[in-house]
Amino acid sequence: PLTPSLSPRKRTTSQSKTEPPLLRTSKRTIYTAGRPPWYNETGIPFKEAFVIGLCGGSASGKTTVANKIIEALDVPWVVLLSMDSFYKVLNKEKQEQAACNEYNFDHPDAFDFDLLISVLRKLKEGKSVKVPVYDFTTHSRSKEWKIIYGANVIVFEGILSFANKELLQLLDMKVFVDTDSDIRLVRRLKRDIMERGRDVSGVIKQYSKFVKPAFEQYIEPTMQAADIVVPRGGENFVALDLIVQHVHSQLEKREITVRAALASAHQGQPLPTTLSVLESTPQVRGMHTIIRNKDTSRDEFIFYSKRLMRLLIEHALSFLPLKPVTVETPQGTIYDGKRFHRQR
């Protein structure tokens, strides 16, 4: 069941450089930097990462919803990608406008959609990407970009997540977080004053001039593109449970398909000539039986795994070029062995 255990966002940059690439919950650790690429039966990178798109007004609770979905999904590899990272680099004139709360950060033109689409597409393909780090206090990008990788699930959140047709095509599930405008205003005041160094009058001025009109013109109409609308944001545990159940079912279908394809890919074909199989002796079969037994204790599992690894390494070393050698031990005993013979 979902529980309100995660703390709210507290940051001044779009992606924290000091934040570890994981999310710790009460039960487990979830790696949020993604995982190395996976491959299908033909050796081509697997392109079936499930992308969840979260859209909603400013301070509607998108990040909270994203974190609660990640916690409830209980899958090991997740990427959380924020649209905040893809604000365009402002020139000196626009930076001065931003400092005076005269720049519209809620307009589609404020975002670098070309870079965003490129990054999300590569993540969906399981490739590593570099994500810009945007500093909200200076309205500029950091020199150091954050490297993240593909994953089983990609959670993408932003105020204009549904505003671009090409971007919509990359989303497997579209969720709109619908929160009352008064609540969003209060949250924005608290966030911008406490975390981004703004003053009350400046925040209200920006909200009235840019944020509210942009929501009505660009954000609210995209609600019709959503598969699910979540009222009350992160407090709606019923809606979050439904989202998690659907994602689980989709991941299960994809995993079953991939495993079946991998299992049957080379049936009936001989093993490659470069592959050497350790002889299945009674000793090896006995260790396999113990290791695979679900009732085997932790200590026994480690002990027999190390024994099996020792045999495997010895078998692998036997393929190295060796030459006979006779040595005398410190005790005066003659020992016949082998030494690595480097081929020049």
Short mmCIF file of C-alpha atoms in Angstrom, two decimals:
data_model
loop_
_atom_site.label_atom_id
_atom_site.label_comp_id
_atom_site.label_asym_id
_atom_site.label_seq_id
_atom_site.Cartn_x
_atom_site.Cartn_y
_atom_site.Cartn_z
CA PRO A 1 0.00 0.00 0.00
CA LEU A 2 1.04 3.57 -0.60
CA THR A 3 2.07 5.67 2.35
CA PRO A 4 2.97 9.38 2.49
CA SER A 5 6.57 8.71 3.55
CA LEU A 6 8.62 10.80 1.15
CA SER A 7 9.67 14.33 1.98
CA PRO A 8 8.81 17.17 -0.42
CA ARG A 9 11.29 18.46 -2.96
CA LYS A 10 13.94 20.81 -1.60
CA ARG A 11 16.39 21.97 -4.22
CA THR A 12 17.60 24.99 -6.14
CA THR A 13 18.72 23.05 -9.21
CA SER A 14 16.83 20.85 -11.64
CA GLN A 15 19.02 17.81 -10.87
CA SER A 16 21.07 17.78 -7.68
CA LYS A 17 24.74 17.01 -8.32
CA THR A 18 25.23 15.79 -4.74
CA GLU A 19 22.15 13.58 -4.60
CA PRO A 20 23.06 9.86 -4.78
CA PRO A 21 21.63 7.94 -7.76
CA LEU A 22 19.14 6.03 -5.63
CA LEU A 23 15.92 6.34 -3.67
CA ARG A 24 15.83 4.74 -0.24
CA THR A 25 12.43 3.56 0.99
CA SER A 26 11.47 1.79 4.21
CA LYS A 27 11.88 -1.58 2.50
CA ARG A 28 14.48 -1.32 -0.24
CA THR A 29 16.87 0.76 -2.33
CA ILE A 30 15.82 1.79 -5.85
CA TYR A 31 18.57 2.85 -8.26
CA THR A 32 17.40 6.02 -10.01
CA ALA A 33 20.42 6.50 -12.28
CA GLY A 34 19.19 3.73 -14.54
CA ARG A 35 20.85 0.49 -15.61
CA PRO A 36 23.20 -0.61 -18.39
CA PRO A 37 21.54 -1.39 -21.75
CA TRP A 38 19.79 -4.74 -22.16
CA TYR A 39 19.76 -6.68 -25.43
CA ASN A 40 17.25 -8.87 -27.24
CA GLU A 41 17.85 -12.28 -28.82
CA THR A 42 19.51 -10.75 -31.91
CA GLY A 43 21.98 -8.64 -29.92
CA ILE A 44 20.18 -5.37 -30.65
CA PRO A 45 19.64 -3.06 -27.63
CA PHE A 46 16.23 -3.67 -26.10
CA LYS A 47 13.97 -0.63 -26.68
CA GLU A 48 11.03 -1.35 -24.44
CA ALA A 49 11.50 0.95 -21.44
CA PHE A 50 8.08 1.99 -20.11
CA VAL A 51 7.75 5.79 -20.04
CA ILE A 52 5.25 7.45 -17.69
CA GLY A 53 4.52 11.10 -18.49
CA LEU A 54 3.32 13.35 -15.65
CA CYS A 55 1.82 16.72 -16.51
CA GLY A 56 0.17 19.41 -14.40
CA GLY A 57 0.33 23.02 -13.34
CA SER A 58 3.24 24.54 -11.45
CA ALA A 59 3.41 23.20 -7.85
CA SER A 60 0.59 20.72 -8.52
CA GLY A 61 2.54 17.89 -6.88
CA LYS A 62 4.04 16.19 -9.95
CA THR A 63 7.36 15.41 -8.27
CA THR A 64 5.57 14.03 -5.20
CA VAL A 65 3.39 11.81 -7.40
CA ALA A 66 6.47 10.67 -9.35
CA ASN A 67 8.34 9.68 -6.18
CA LYS A 68 5.35 7.81 -4.78
CA ILE A 69 4.89 5.91 -8.04
CA ILE A 70 8.59 4.96 -8.02
CA GLU A 71 8.36 3.78 -4.41
CA ALA A 72 5.23 1.71 -5.02
CA LEU A 73 6.43 0.18 -8.31
CA ASP A 74 9.12 -1.77 -6.49
CA VAL A 75 11.31 -2.27 -9.58
CA PRO A 76 15.11 -2.04 -9.33
CA TRP A 77 15.93 0.38 -12.17
CA VAL A 78 14.07 3.68 -12.53
CA VAL A 79 14.92 7.03 -14.13
CA LEU A 80 13.22 10.23 -12.96
CA LEU A 81 13.54 12.92 -15.62
CA SER A 82 12.32 16.45 -14.93
CA MET A 83 11.35 18.97 -17.59
CA ASP A 84 12.88 21.64 -15.33
CA SER A 85 16.30 20.50 -16.58
CA PHE A 86 15.55 21.61 -20.12
CA TYR A 87 14.97 25.34 -19.77
CA LYS A 88 16.77 27.23 -22.53
CA VAL A 89 19.99 29.08 -21.79
CA LEU A 90 19.09 32.76 -21.33
CA ASN A 91 21.13 35.56 -22.81
CA LYS A 92 22.08 38.57 -20.69
CA GLU A 93 18.91 40.49 -21.57
CA LYS A 94 16.60 37.60 -20.68
CA GLN A 95 18.53 36.91 -17.49
CA GLU A 96 17.85 40.50 -16.43
CA GLN A 97 14.16 39.97 -17.23
CA ALA A 98 14.14 36.77 -15.16
CA ALA A 99 15.77 38.56 -12.23
CA CYS A 100 12.92 41.11 -12.33
CA ASN A 101 10.25 38.38 -12.71
CA GLU A 102 9.56 39.59 -16.26
CA TYR A 103 10.50 36.36 -18.08
CA ASN A 104 7.83 33.75 -18.82
CA PHE A 105 9.17 30.36 -17.68
CA ASP A 106 5.76 28.74 -18.29
CA HIS A 107 5.67 29.37 -22.04
CA PRO A 108 6.60 26.54 -24.47
CA ASP A 109 9.33 28.77 -25.95
CA ALA A 110 11.15 28.68 -22.59
CA PHE A 111 12.01 24.99 -23.06
CA ASP A 112 14.56 23.30 -25.30
CA PHE A 113 12.20 20.67 -26.75
CA ASP A 114 14.74 19.44 -29.31
CA LEU A 115 17.22 18.49 -26.59
CA LEU A 116 14.45 17.10 -24.37
CA ILE A 117 13.06 14.81 -27.09
CA SER A 118 16.54 13.63 -28.04
CA VAL A 119 17.40 12.77 -24.42
CA LEU A 120 14.11 11.00 -23.71
CA ARG A 121 14.31 8.97 -26.93
CA LYS A 122 17.84 7.78 -26.09
CA LEU A 123 16.79 6.88 -22.55
CA LYS A 124 13.88 4.88 -23.92
CA GLU A 125 16.40 2.98 -26.07
CA GLY A 126 18.54 2.20 -23.02
CA LYS A 127 21.38 4.54 -23.96
CA SER A 128 23.32 6.79 -21.60
CA VAL A 129 22.60 10.52 -21.86
CA LYS A 130 23.83 13.80 -20.43
CA VAL A 131 21.13 15.90 -18.77
CA PRO A 132 21.68 19.63 -18.13
CA VAL A 133 21.52 20.96 -14.57
CA TYR A 134 19.50 24.19 -14.41
CA ASP A 135 20.11 26.60 -11.52
CA PHE A 136 16.90 28.42 -10.55
CA THR A 137 18.72 31.07 -8.54
CA THR A 138 20.95 32.24 -11.41
CA HIS A 139 18.64 31.15 -14.28
CA SER A 140 21.48 29.37 -16.04
CA ARG A 141 22.82 25.88 -16.72
CA SER A 142 25.64 24.44 -14.70
CA LYS A 143 28.86 23.56 -16.52
CA GLU A 144 28.60 19.98 -15.25
CA TRP A 145 25.83 17.87 -16.76
CA LYS A 146 24.40 14.79 -15.08
CA ILE A 147 24.91 11.39 -16.75
CA ILE A 148 22.00 8.94 -16.48
CA TYR A 149 21.13 5.69 -18.19
CA GLY A 150 18.16 3.71 -19.50
CA ALA A 151 15.88 1.78 -17.16
CA ASN A 152 12.90 -0.52 -16.82
CA VAL A 153 10.72 2.51 -16.11
CA ILE A 154 11.23 6.19 -16.96
CA VAL A 155 9.12 8.74 -15.07
CA PHE A 156 9.06 12.06 -16.92
CA GLU A 157 7.41 15.07 -15.26
CA GLY A 158 6.91 18.68 -16.28
CA ILE A 159 4.36 21.45 -16.71
CA LEU A 160 4.32 21.05 -20.51
CA SER A 161 4.93 17.30 -20.79
CA PHE A 162 1.96 16.93 -23.16
CA ALA A 163 2.46 20.14 -25.16
CA ASN A 164 4.55 18.62 -27.95
CA LYS A 165 3.21 15.94 -30.35
CA GLU A 166 6.60 14.31 -30.87
CA LEU A 167 7.10 14.16 -27.12
CA LEU A 168 3.66 12.59 -26.61
CA GLN A 169 4.58 9.73 -28.94
CA LEU A 170 7.39 8.69 -26.57
CA LEU A 171 5.03 8.36 -23.59
CA ASP A 172 3.47 4.95 -22.90
CA MET A 173 1.23 6.29 -20.13
CA LYS A 174 0.07 9.87 -19.67
CA VAL A 175 -1.01 11.11 -16.23
CA PHE A 176 -2.34 14.61 -15.51
CA VAL A 177 -2.00 15.81 -11.90
CA ASP A 178 -4.98 18.08 -11.21
CA THR A 179 -4.68 20.26 -8.10
CA ASP A 180 -6.77 23.25 -7.03
CA SER A 181 -5.29 26.57 -8.20
CA ASP A 182 -5.31 28.08 -4.68
CA ILE A 183 -3.30 25.15 -3.34
CA ARG A 184 -0.84 25.46 -6.22
CA LEU A 185 -0.36 29.17 -5.54
CA VAL A 186 0.33 28.58 -1.83
CA ARG A 187 2.82 25.82 -2.66
CA ARG A 188 4.55 28.01 -5.24
CA LEU A 189 4.86 30.88 -2.77
CA LYS A 190 6.39 28.60 -0.15
CA ARG A 191 8.74 26.89 -2.63
CA ASP A 192 10.01 29.98 -4.43
CA ILE A 193 10.55 32.00 -1.24
CA MET A 194 12.18 29.25 0.85
CA GLU A 195 14.09 27.34 -1.83
CA ARG A 196 14.75 29.78 -4.66
CA GLY A 197 15.36 33.07 -2.87
CA ARG A 198 12.38 34.99 -4.31
CA ASP A 199 10.29 37.65 -2.58
CA VAL A 200 6.50 37.47 -2.05
CA SER A 201 5.58 40.35 -4.35
CA GLY A 202 7.79 38.99 -7.13
CA VAL A 203 6.26 35.52 -6.93
CA ILE A 204 2.69 36.87 -6.97
CA LYS A 205 3.51 39.20 -9.87
CA GLN A 206 5.01 36.35 -11.88
CA TYR A 207 2.06 34.08 -11.06
CA SER A 208 -0.54 36.63 -12.15
CA LYS A 209 1.30 37.73 -15.28
CA PHE A 210 2.71 34.43 -16.57
CA VAL A 211 1.92 31.28 -14.56
CA LYS A 212 -1.88 31.48 -14.38
CA PRO A 213 -2.39 32.57 -18.04
CA ALA A 214 0.06 29.90 -19.25
CA PHE A 215 -1.79 27.22 -17.30
CA GLU A 216 -5.11 28.21 -18.85
CA GLN A 217 -3.69 28.52 -22.37
CA TYR A 218 -1.07 25.76 -22.65
CA ILE A 219 -1.31 23.31 -19.75
CA GLU A 220 -4.97 22.78 -18.85
CA PRO A 221 -6.03 22.01 -22.47
CA THR A 222 -3.52 19.11 -22.60
CA MET A 223 -5.56 17.31 -19.93
CA GLN A 224 -7.57 15.78 -22.78
CA ALA A 225 -4.43 13.90 -23.91
CA ALA A 226 -4.09 12.18 -20.52
CA ASP A 227 -4.90 8.52 -19.97
CA ILE A 228 -5.51 9.17 -16.27
CA VAL A 229 -6.35 12.38 -14.38
CA VAL A 230 -5.29 12.38 -10.71
CA PRO A 231 -7.22 14.88 -8.56
CA ARG A 232 -5.52 16.05 -5.34
CA GLY A 233 -2.09 14.91 -6.52
CA GLY A 234 -0.01 12.80 -4.16
CA GLU A 235 -2.84 12.47 -1.65
CA ASN A 236 -4.93 10.38 -4.06
CA PHE A 237 -3.68 6.92 -3.09
CA VAL A 238 -6.46 5.11 -4.97
CA ALA A 239 -5.42 6.68 -8.29
CA LEU A 240 -1.74 6.01 -7.60
CA ASP A 241 -2.51 2.35 -6.86
CA LEU A 242 -4.32 2.03 -10.20
CA ILE A 243 -1.35 3.57 -12.03
CA VAL A 244 1.09 1.19 -10.34
CA GLN A 245 -1.09 -1.86 -11.12
CA HIS A 246 -1.27 -0.91 -14.80
CA VAL A 247 2.49 -0.36 -15.07
CA HIS A 248 3.15 -3.70 -13.36
CA SER A 249 0.91 -5.50 -15.84
CA GLN A 250 2.64 -3.85 -18.81
CA LEU A 251 6.12 -4.66 -17.47
CA GLU A 252 5.10 -8.26 -16.84
CA LYS A 253 3.85 -8.67 -20.42
CA ARG A 254 7.07 -7.22 -21.85
CA GLU A 255 9.31 -9.32 -19.62
CA ILE A 256 7.45 -12.53 -20.50
CA THR A 257 7.82 -11.77 -24.21
CA VAL A 258 11.54 -11.02 -23.95
CA ARG A 259 12.33 -14.04 -21.77
CA ALA A 260 10.45 -16.35 -24.12
CA ALA A 261 12.33 -14.98 -27.13
CA LEU A 262 15.70 -15.31 -25.39
CA ALA A 263 14.93 -18.84 -24.22
CA SER A 264 14.03 -20.07 -27.71
CA ALA A 265 16.55 -18.00 -29.70
CA HIS A 266 19.16 -20.75 -30.18
CA GLN A 267 17.26 -23.95 -29.50
CA GLY A 268 18.62 -26.90 -31.48
CA GLN A 269 21.83 -25.10 -32.39
CA PRO A 270 25.28 -26.29 -31.23
CA LEU A 271 27.18 -24.26 -28.67
CA PRO A 272 29.73 -21.77 -30.07
CA THR A 273 33.23 -23.18 -30.51
CA THR A 274 34.57 -20.40 -28.30
CA LEU A 275 32.42 -21.56 -25.36
CA SER A 276 33.89 -24.13 -23.00
CA VAL A 277 31.57 -25.83 -20.50
CA LEU A 278 32.83 -27.01 -17.13
CA GLU A 279 32.48 -30.79 -16.92
CA SER A 280 29.33 -31.78 -15.04
CA THR A 281 30.91 -34.04 -12.43
CA PRO A 282 28.99 -35.39 -9.40
CA GLN A 283 30.77 -32.72 -7.33
CA VAL A 284 29.63 -29.89 -9.65
CA ARG A 285 26.06 -31.23 -9.81
CA GLY A 286 25.95 -31.50 -6.03
CA MET A 287 27.05 -27.89 -5.59
CA HIS A 288 24.47 -26.73 -8.15
CA THR A 289 21.76 -28.56 -6.20
CA ILE A 290 22.73 -26.86 -2.95
CA ILE A 291 23.07 -23.38 -4.50
CA ARG A 292 19.69 -23.59 -6.26
CA ASN A 293 17.83 -24.88 -3.21
CA LYS A 294 15.70 -22.05 -1.83
CA ASP A 295 16.13 -23.47 1.70
CA THR A 296 19.94 -23.29 1.59
CA SER A 297 21.31 -21.07 4.35
CA ARG A 298 23.22 -17.90 3.54
CA ASP A 299 26.54 -19.30 4.81
CA GLU A 300 26.19 -22.51 2.79
CA PHE A 301 25.21 -20.55 -0.31
CA ILE A 302 28.34 -18.40 -0.06
CA PHE A 303 30.60 -21.38 0.76
CA TYR A 304 29.51 -23.55 -2.18
CA SER A 305 29.36 -20.59 -4.57
CA LYS A 306 33.01 -19.85 -3.81
CA ARG A 307 33.94 -23.51 -4.33
CA LEU A 308 32.17 -23.56 -7.69
CA MET A 309 33.80 -20.29 -8.72
CA ARG A 310 37.23 -21.71 -7.82
CA LEU A 311 36.66 -24.71 -10.10
CA LEU A 312 35.42 -22.43 -12.88
CA ILE A 313 38.43 -20.11 -12.63
CA GLU A 314 40.85 -23.06 -12.60
CA HIS A 315 39.13 -24.42 -15.71
CA ALA A 316 39.42 -21.03 -17.43
CA LEU A 317 43.11 -20.69 -16.52
CA SER A 318 43.82 -24.06 -18.13
CA PHE A 319 43.25 -22.46 -21.54
CA LEU A 320 46.13 -20.00 -21.08
CA PRO A 321 49.47 -20.79 -22.77
CA LEU A 322 51.51 -22.63 -20.12
CA LYS A 323 54.88 -24.37 -20.00
CA PRO A 324 56.14 -27.05 -17.59
CA VAL A 325 58.32 -25.83 -14.73
CA THR A 326 60.02 -27.50 -11.77
CA VAL A 327 60.60 -25.54 -8.57
CA GLU A 328 62.11 -26.27 -5.17
CA THR A 329 60.08 -25.17 -2.16
CA PRO A 330 61.68 -23.50 0.90
CA GLN A 331 61.42 -26.90 2.61
CA GLY A 332 63.61 -28.45 -0.11
CA THR A 333 60.75 -30.32 -1.83
CA ILE A 334 60.73 -30.57 -5.61
CA TYR A 335 57.40 -29.59 -7.19
CA ASP A 336 56.44 -30.00 -10.85
CA GLY A 337 53.99 -27.37 -12.07
CA LYS A 338 53.24 -24.97 -14.89
CA ARG A 339 54.07 -21.35 -15.57
CA PHE A 340 52.41 -18.82 -17.84
CA HIS A 341 54.18 -18.79 -21.17
CA ARG A 342 53.92 -15.33 -22.70
CA GLN A 343 53.79 -15.46 -26.49
CA ARG A 344 55.81 -12.69 -28.07
#
